[in-house]
PDB file of C-alpha atoms in Angstrom:
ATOM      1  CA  UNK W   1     -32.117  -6.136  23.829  1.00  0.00           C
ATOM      2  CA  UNK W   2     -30.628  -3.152  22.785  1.00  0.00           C
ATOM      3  CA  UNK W   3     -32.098   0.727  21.312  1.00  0.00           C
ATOM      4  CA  UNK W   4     -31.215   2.061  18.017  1.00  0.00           C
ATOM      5  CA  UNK W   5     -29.499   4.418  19.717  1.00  0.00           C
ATOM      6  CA  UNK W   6     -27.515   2.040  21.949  1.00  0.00           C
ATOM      7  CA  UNK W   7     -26.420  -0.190  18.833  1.00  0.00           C
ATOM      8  CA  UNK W   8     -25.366   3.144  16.465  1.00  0.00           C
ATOM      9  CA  UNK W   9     -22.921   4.153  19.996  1.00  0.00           C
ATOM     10  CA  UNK W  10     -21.505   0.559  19.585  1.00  0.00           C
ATOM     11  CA  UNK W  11     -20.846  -0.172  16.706  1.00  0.00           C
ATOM     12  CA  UNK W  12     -20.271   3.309  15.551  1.00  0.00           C
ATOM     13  CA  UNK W  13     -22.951   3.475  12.848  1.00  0.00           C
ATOM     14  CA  UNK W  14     -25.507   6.176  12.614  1.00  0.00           C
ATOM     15  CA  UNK W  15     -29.163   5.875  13.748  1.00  0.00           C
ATOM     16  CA  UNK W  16     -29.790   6.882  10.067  1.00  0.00           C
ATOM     17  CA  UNK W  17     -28.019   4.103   8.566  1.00  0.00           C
ATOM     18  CA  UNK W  18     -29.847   1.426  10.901  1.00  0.00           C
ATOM     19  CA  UNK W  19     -32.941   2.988   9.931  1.00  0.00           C
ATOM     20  CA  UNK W  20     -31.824   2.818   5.930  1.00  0.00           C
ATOM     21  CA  UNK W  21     -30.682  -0.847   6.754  1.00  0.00           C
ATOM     22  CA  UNK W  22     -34.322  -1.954   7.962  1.00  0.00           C
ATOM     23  CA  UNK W  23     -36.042  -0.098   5.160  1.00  0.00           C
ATOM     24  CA  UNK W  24     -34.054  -2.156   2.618  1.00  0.00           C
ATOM     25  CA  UNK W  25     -34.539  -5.479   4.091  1.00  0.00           C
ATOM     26  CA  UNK W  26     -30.749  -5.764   5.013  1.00  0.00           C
ATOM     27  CA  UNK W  27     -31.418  -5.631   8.922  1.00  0.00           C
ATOM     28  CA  UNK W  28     -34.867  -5.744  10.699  1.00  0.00           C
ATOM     29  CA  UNK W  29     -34.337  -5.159  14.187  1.00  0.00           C
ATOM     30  CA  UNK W  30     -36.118  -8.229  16.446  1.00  0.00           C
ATOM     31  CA  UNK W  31     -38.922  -5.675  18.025  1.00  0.00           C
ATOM     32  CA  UNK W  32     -39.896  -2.140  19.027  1.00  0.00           C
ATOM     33  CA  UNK W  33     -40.583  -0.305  22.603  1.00  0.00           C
ATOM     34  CA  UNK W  34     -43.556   1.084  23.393  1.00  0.00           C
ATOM     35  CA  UNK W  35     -42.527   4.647  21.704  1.00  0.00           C
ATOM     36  CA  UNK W  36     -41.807   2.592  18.470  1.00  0.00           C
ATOM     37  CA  UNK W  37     -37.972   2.343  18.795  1.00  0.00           C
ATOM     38  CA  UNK W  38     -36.286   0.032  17.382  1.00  0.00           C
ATOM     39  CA  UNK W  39     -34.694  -2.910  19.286  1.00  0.00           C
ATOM     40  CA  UNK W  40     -32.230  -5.585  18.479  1.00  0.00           C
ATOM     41  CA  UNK W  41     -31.042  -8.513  20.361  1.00  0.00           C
ATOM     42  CA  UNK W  42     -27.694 -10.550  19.566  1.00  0.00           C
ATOM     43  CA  UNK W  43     -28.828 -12.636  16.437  1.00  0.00           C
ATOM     44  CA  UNK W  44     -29.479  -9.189  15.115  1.00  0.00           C
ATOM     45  CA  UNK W  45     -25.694  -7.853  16.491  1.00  0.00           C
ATOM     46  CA  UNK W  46     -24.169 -10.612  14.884  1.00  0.00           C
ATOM     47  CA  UNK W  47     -25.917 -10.095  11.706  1.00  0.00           C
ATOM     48  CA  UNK W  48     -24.559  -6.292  11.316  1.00  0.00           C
ATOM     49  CA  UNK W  49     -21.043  -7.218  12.282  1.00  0.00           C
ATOM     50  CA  UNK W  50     -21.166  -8.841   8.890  1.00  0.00           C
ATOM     51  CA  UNK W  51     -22.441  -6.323   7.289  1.00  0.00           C
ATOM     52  CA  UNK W  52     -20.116  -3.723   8.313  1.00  0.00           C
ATOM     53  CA  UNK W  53     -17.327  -6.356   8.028  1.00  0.00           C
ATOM     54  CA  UNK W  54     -18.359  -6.730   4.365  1.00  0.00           C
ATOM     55  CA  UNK W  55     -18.974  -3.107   4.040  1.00  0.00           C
ATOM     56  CA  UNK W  56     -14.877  -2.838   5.163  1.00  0.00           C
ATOM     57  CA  UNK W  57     -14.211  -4.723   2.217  1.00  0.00           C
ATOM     58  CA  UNK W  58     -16.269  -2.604   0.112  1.00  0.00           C
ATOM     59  CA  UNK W  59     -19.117  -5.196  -1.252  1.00  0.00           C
ATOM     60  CA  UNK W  60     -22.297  -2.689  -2.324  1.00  0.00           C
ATOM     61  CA  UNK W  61     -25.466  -3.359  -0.034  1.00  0.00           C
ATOM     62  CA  UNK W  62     -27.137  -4.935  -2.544  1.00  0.00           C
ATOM     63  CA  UNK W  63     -25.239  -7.705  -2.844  1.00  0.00           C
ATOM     64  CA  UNK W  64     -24.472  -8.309   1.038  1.00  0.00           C
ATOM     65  CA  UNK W  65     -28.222  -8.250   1.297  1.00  0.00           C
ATOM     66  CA  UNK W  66     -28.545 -11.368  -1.596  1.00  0.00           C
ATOM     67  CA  UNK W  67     -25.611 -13.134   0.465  1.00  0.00           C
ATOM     68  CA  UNK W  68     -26.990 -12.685   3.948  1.00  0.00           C
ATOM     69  CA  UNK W  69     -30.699 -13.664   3.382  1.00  0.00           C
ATOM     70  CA  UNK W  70     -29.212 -16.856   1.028  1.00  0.00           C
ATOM     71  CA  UNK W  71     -30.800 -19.900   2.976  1.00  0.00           C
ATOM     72  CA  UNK W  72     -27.466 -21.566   2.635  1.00  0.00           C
ATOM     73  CA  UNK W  73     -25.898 -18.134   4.119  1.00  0.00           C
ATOM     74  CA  UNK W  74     -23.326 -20.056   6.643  1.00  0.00           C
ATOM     75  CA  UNK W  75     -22.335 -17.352   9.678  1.00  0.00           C
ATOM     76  CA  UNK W  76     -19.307 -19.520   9.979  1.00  0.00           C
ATOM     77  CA  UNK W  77     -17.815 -19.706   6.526  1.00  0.00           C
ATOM     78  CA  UNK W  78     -18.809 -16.088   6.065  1.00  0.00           C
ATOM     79  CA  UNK W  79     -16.662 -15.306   8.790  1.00  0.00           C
ATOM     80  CA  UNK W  80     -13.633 -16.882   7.663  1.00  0.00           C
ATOM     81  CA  UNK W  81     -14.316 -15.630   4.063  1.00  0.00           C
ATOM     82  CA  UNK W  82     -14.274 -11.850   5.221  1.00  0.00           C
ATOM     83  CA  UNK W  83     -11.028 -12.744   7.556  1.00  0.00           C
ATOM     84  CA  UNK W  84      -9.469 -13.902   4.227  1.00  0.00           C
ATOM     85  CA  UNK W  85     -10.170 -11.322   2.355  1.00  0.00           C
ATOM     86  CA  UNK W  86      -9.166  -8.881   5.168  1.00  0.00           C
ATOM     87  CA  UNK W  87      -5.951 -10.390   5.387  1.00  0.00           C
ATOM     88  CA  UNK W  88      -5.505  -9.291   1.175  1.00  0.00           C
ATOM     89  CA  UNK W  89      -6.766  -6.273   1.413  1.00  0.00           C
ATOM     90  CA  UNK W  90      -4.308  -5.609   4.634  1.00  0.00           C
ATOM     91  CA  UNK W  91      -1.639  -7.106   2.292  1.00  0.00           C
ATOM     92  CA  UNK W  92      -2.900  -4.902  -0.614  1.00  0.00           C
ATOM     93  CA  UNK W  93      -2.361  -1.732   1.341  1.00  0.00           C
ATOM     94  CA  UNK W  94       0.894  -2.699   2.972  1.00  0.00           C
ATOM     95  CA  UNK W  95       2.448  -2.881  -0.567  1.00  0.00           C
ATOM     96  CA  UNK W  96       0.560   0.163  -1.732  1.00  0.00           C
ATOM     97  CA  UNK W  97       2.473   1.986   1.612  1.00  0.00           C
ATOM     98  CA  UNK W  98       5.226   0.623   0.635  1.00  0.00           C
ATOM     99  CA  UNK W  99       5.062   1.140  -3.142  1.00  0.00           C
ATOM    100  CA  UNK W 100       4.080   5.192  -2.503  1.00  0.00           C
ATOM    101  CA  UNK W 101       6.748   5.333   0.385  1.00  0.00           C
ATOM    102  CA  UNK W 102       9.482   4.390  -2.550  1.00  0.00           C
ATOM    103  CA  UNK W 103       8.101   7.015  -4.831  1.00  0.00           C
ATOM    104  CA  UNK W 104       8.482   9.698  -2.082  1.00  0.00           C
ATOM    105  CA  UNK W 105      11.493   8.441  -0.480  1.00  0.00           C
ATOM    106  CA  UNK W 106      13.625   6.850  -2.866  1.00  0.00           C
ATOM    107  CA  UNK W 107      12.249   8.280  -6.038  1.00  0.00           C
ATOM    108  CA  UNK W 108      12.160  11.315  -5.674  1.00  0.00           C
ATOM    109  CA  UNK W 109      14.506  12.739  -2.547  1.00  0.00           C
ATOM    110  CA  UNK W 110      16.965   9.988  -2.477  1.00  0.00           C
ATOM    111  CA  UNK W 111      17.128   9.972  -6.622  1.00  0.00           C
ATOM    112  CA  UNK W 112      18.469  13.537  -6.451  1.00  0.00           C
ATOM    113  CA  UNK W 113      19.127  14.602 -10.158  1.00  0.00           C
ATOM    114  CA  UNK W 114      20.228  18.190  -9.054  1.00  0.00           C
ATOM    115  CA  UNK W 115      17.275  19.190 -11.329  1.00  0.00           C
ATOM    116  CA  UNK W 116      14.106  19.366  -9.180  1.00  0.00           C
ATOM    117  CA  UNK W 117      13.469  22.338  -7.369  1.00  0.00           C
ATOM    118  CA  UNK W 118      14.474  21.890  -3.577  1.00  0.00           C
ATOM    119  CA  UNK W 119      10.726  23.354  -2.483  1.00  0.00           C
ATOM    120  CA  UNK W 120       9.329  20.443  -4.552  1.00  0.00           C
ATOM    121  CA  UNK W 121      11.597  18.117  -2.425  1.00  0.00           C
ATOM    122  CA  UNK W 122      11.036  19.533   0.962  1.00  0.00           C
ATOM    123  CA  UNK W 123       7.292  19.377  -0.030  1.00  0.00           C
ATOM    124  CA  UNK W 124       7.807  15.702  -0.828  1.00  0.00           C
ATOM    125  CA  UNK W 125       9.540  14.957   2.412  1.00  0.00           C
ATOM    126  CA  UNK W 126       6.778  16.368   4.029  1.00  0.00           C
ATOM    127  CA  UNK W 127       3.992  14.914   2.746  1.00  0.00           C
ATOM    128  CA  UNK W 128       5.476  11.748   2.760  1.00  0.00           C
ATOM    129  CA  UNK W 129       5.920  12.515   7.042  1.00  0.00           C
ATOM    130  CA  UNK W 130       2.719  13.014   7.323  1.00  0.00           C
ATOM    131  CA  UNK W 131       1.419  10.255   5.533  1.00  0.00           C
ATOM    132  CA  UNK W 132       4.033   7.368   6.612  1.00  0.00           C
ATOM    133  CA  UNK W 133       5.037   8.689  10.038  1.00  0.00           C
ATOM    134  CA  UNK W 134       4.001   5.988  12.208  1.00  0.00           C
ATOM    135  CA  UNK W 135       4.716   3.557   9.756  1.00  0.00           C
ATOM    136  CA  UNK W 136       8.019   1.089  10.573  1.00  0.00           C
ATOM    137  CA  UNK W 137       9.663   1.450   6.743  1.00  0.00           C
ATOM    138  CA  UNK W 138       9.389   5.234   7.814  1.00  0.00           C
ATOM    139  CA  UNK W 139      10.753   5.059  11.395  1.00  0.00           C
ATOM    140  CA  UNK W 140      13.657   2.578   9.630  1.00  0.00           C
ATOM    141  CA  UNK W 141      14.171   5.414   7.064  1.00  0.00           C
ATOM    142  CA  UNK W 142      14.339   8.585   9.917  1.00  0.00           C
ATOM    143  CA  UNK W 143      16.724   6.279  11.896  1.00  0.00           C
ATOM    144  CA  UNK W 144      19.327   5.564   9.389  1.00  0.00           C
ATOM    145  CA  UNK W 145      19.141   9.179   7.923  1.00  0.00           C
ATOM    146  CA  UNK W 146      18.375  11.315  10.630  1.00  0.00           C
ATOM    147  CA  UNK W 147      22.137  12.014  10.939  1.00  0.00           C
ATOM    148  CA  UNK W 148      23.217  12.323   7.657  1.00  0.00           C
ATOM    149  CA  UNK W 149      23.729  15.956   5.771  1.00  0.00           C
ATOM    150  CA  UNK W 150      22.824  17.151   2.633  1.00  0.00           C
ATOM    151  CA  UNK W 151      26.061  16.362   1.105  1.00  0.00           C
ATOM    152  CA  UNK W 152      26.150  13.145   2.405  1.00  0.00           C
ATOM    153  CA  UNK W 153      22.557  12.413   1.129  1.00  0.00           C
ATOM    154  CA  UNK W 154      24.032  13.445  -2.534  1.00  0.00           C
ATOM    155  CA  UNK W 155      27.045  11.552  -2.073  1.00  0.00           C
ATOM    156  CA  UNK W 156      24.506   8.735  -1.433  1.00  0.00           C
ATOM    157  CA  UNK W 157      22.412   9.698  -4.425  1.00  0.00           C
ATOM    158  CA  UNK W 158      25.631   9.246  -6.510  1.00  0.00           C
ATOM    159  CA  UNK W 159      26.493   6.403  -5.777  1.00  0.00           C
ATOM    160  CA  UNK W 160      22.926   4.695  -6.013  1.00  0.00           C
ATOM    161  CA  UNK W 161      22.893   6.747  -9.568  1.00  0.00           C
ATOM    162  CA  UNK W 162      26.418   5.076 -10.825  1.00  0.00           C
ATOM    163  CA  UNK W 163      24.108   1.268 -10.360  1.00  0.00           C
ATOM    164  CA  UNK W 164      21.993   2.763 -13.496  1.00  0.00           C
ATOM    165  CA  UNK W 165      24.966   4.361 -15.007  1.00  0.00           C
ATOM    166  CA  UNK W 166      26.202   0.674 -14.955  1.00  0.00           C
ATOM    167  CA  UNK W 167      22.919  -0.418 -16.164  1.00  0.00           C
ATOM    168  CA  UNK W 168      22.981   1.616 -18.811  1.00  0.00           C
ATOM    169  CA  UNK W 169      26.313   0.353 -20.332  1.00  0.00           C
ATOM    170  CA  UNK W 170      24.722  -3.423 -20.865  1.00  0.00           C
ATOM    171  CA  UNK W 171      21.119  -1.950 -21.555  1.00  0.00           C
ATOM    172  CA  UNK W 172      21.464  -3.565 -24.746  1.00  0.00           C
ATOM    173  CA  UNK W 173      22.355  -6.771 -23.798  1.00  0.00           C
ATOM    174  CA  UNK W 174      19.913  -9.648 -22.083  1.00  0.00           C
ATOM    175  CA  UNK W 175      17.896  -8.223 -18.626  1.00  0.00           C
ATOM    176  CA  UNK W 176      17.928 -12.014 -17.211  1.00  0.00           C
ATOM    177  CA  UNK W 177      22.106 -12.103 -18.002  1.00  0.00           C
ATOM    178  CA  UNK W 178      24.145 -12.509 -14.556  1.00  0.00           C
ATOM    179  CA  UNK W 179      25.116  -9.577 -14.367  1.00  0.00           C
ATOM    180  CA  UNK W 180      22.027  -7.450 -14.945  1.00  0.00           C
ATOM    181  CA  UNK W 181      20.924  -9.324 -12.594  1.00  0.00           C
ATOM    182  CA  UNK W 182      23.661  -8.970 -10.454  1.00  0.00           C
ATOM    183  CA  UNK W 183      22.714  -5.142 -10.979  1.00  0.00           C
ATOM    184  CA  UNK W 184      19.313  -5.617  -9.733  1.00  0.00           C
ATOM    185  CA  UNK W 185      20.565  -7.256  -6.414  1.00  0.00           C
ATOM    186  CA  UNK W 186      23.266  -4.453  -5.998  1.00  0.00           C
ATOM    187  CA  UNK W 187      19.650  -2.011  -6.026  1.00  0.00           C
ATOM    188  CA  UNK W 188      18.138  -3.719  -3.912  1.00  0.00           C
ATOM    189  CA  UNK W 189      20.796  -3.993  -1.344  1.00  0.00           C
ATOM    190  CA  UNK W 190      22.064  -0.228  -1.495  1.00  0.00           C
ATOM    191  CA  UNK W 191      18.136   0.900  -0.699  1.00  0.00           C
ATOM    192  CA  UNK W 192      17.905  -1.829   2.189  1.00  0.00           C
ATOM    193  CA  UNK W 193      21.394  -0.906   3.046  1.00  0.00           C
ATOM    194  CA  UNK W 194      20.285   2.868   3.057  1.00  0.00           C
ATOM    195  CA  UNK W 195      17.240   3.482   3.127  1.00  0.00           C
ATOM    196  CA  UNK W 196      14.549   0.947   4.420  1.00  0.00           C
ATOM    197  CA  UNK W 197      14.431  -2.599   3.918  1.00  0.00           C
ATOM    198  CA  UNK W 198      13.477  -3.606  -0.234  1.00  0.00           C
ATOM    199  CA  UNK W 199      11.369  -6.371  -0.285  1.00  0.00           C
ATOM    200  CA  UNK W 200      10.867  -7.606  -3.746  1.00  0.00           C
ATOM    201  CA  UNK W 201       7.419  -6.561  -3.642  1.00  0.00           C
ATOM    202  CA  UNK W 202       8.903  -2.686  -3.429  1.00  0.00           C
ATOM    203  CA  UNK W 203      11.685  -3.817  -5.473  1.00  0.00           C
ATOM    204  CA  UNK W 204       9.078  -4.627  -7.992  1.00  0.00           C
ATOM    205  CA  UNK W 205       6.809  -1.245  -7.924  1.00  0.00           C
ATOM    206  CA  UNK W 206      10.059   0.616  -8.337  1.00  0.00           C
ATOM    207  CA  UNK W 207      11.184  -1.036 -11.034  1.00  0.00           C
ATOM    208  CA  UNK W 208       7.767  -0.360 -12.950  1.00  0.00           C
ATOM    209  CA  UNK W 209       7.810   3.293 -11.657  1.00  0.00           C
ATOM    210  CA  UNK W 210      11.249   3.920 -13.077  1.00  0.00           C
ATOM    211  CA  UNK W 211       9.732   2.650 -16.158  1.00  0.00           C
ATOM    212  CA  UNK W 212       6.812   4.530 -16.133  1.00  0.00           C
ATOM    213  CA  UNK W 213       7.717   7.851 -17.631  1.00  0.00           C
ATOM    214  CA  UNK W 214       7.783  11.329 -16.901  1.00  0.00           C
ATOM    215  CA  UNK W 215      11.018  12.529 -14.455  1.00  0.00           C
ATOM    216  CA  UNK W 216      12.269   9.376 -13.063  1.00  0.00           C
ATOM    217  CA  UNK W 217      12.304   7.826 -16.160  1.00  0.00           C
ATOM    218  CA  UNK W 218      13.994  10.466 -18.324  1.00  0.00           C
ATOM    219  CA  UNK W 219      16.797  10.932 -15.422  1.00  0.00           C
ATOM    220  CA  UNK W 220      17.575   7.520 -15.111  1.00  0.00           C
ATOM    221  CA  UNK W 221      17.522   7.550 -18.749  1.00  0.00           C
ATOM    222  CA  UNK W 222      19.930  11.010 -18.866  1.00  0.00           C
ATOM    223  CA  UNK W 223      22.541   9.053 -16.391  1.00  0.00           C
ATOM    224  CA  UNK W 224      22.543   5.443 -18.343  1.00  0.00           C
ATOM    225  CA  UNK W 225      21.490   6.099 -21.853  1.00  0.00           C
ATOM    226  CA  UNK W 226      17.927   5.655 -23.546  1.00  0.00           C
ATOM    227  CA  UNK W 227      16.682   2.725 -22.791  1.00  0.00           C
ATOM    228  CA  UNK W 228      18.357   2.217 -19.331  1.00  0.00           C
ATOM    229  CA  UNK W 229      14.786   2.466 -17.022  1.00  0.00           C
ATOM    230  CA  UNK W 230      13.257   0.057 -19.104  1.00  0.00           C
ATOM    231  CA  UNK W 231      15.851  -2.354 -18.892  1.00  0.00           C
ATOM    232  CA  UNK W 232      16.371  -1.969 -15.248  1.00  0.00           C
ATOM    233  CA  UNK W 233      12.829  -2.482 -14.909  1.00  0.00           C
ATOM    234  CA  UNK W 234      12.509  -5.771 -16.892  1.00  0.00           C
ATOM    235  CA  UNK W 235      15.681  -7.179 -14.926  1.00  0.00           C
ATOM    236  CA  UNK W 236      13.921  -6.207 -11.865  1.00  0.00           C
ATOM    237  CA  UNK W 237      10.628  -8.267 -12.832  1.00  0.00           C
ATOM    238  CA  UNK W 238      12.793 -11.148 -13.829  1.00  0.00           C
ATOM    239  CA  UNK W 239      14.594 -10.740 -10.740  1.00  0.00           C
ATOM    240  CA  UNK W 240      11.823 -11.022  -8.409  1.00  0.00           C
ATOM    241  CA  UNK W 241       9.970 -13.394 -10.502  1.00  0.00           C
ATOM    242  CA  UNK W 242      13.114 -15.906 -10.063  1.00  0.00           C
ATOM    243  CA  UNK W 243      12.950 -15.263  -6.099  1.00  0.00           C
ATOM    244  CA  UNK W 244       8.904 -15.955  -6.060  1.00  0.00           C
ATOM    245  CA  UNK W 245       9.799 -19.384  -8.046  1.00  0.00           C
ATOM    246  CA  UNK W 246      12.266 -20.268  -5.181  1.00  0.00           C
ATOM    247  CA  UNK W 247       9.950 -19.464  -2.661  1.00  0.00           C
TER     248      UNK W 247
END
């Protein structure tokens, strides 16, 4: 058997929130010492492991109390549901990283237009340090452009800016055609190349942010013609569309 205060050092909840937990009916602790503290034995452990676990995944207490205290509640299959969902949400923020790290990265510092103020930039590359240090897309990134200079990194922006200049010239013209496609596949492999590796699932989010208005959309726009982001952005969907098909 364990104290209140033993079980809020262990699993890192406050002696508040137990207490809140056992008011509600969500977790009654087995008994109580002599002095009236609480005390919980390993039914009762194994109860709030699922709790918190479903509190990681964000379900209110409300309805985690209606799913424990179901009689056909099964520990088991509760278990393997949460690891499930886990596994999403651990997919859902990987291409959320991802997605952000190719606004910061690609979309903004990479994409330079020559018209966004270089504090904004540095500010960018900053931020996007702090948030995505440890991250292996970021440590990819520093490695491949920890040596280059600034001229070198516009030379690069050129050159990835000349793929939408290219774009822009069949922007009229079918996004699923060979070679808008071929286009798309050119992208992808010049910010792979470059940058970090583009899986389709960045590929994707960029294409919709390029799309999406506002500055990226009205340079990409400037360099190809009106209409260019959009039609980059639909041959991107198609593109990775045809690759989830194959898969």
């Amino acid at each position: 058997m364990m104290t209140v205060h033993e079980v809020s050092k262990l699993a890192g909840v406050s002696i508040r929130t137990l207490q809140y937990y056992d008011k509600i009916g969500l977790l009654h602790p087995t008994g109580y010492t002599d002095a009236g503290y609480r005390l919980y034995d390993d039914t009762d452990l194994e109860r709030l492991q699922h709790i918190l676990l479903f509190r990681e995944l964000e379900f209110p207490l409300k309805d985690i109390k209606a799913i424990i205290n179901s009689p056909d509640f099964d520990r088991g299959k509760a278990l393997e549901q949460q690891i499930g969902l886990l596994k999403l949400k651990k997919e859902h923020i990987e291409n959320l990283m991802n997605f952000a790290l190719g606004i910061k990265m690609l979309g903004v510092r990479h994409m330079d237009f020559k018209v966004f103020d270089r504090s904004k930039l540095d500010e960018y590359s900053r931020q996007a340090k702090e948030l995505y240090g440890n991250t292996l897309e970021y440590k990819k990134l520093q490695e491949k452009t920890k040596n280059r200079t600034k001229e070198e990194d516009n030379l690069l922006a050129d050159r990835f800016m000349l793929l939408f200049r290219e774009a822009g010239e069949i922007r009229n013209t079918d996004p699923a055609s060979p070679e808008a496609q071929s286009i798309v596949r050119r992208i992808q492999d010049f910010i792979t190349e470059n940058l970090y590796t583009c899986s389709d699932e960045i590929l994707s989010g960029l294409g919709k942010m390029y799309s999406g208005g506002g500055d990226f959309t009205k340079n990409i726009d400037e360099y190809g013609g009106e209409g260019t982001a959009e039609f980059v952005d639909k041959a991107i969907q198609i593109y990775c569309e045809k690759n989830e098909e194959v898969e």
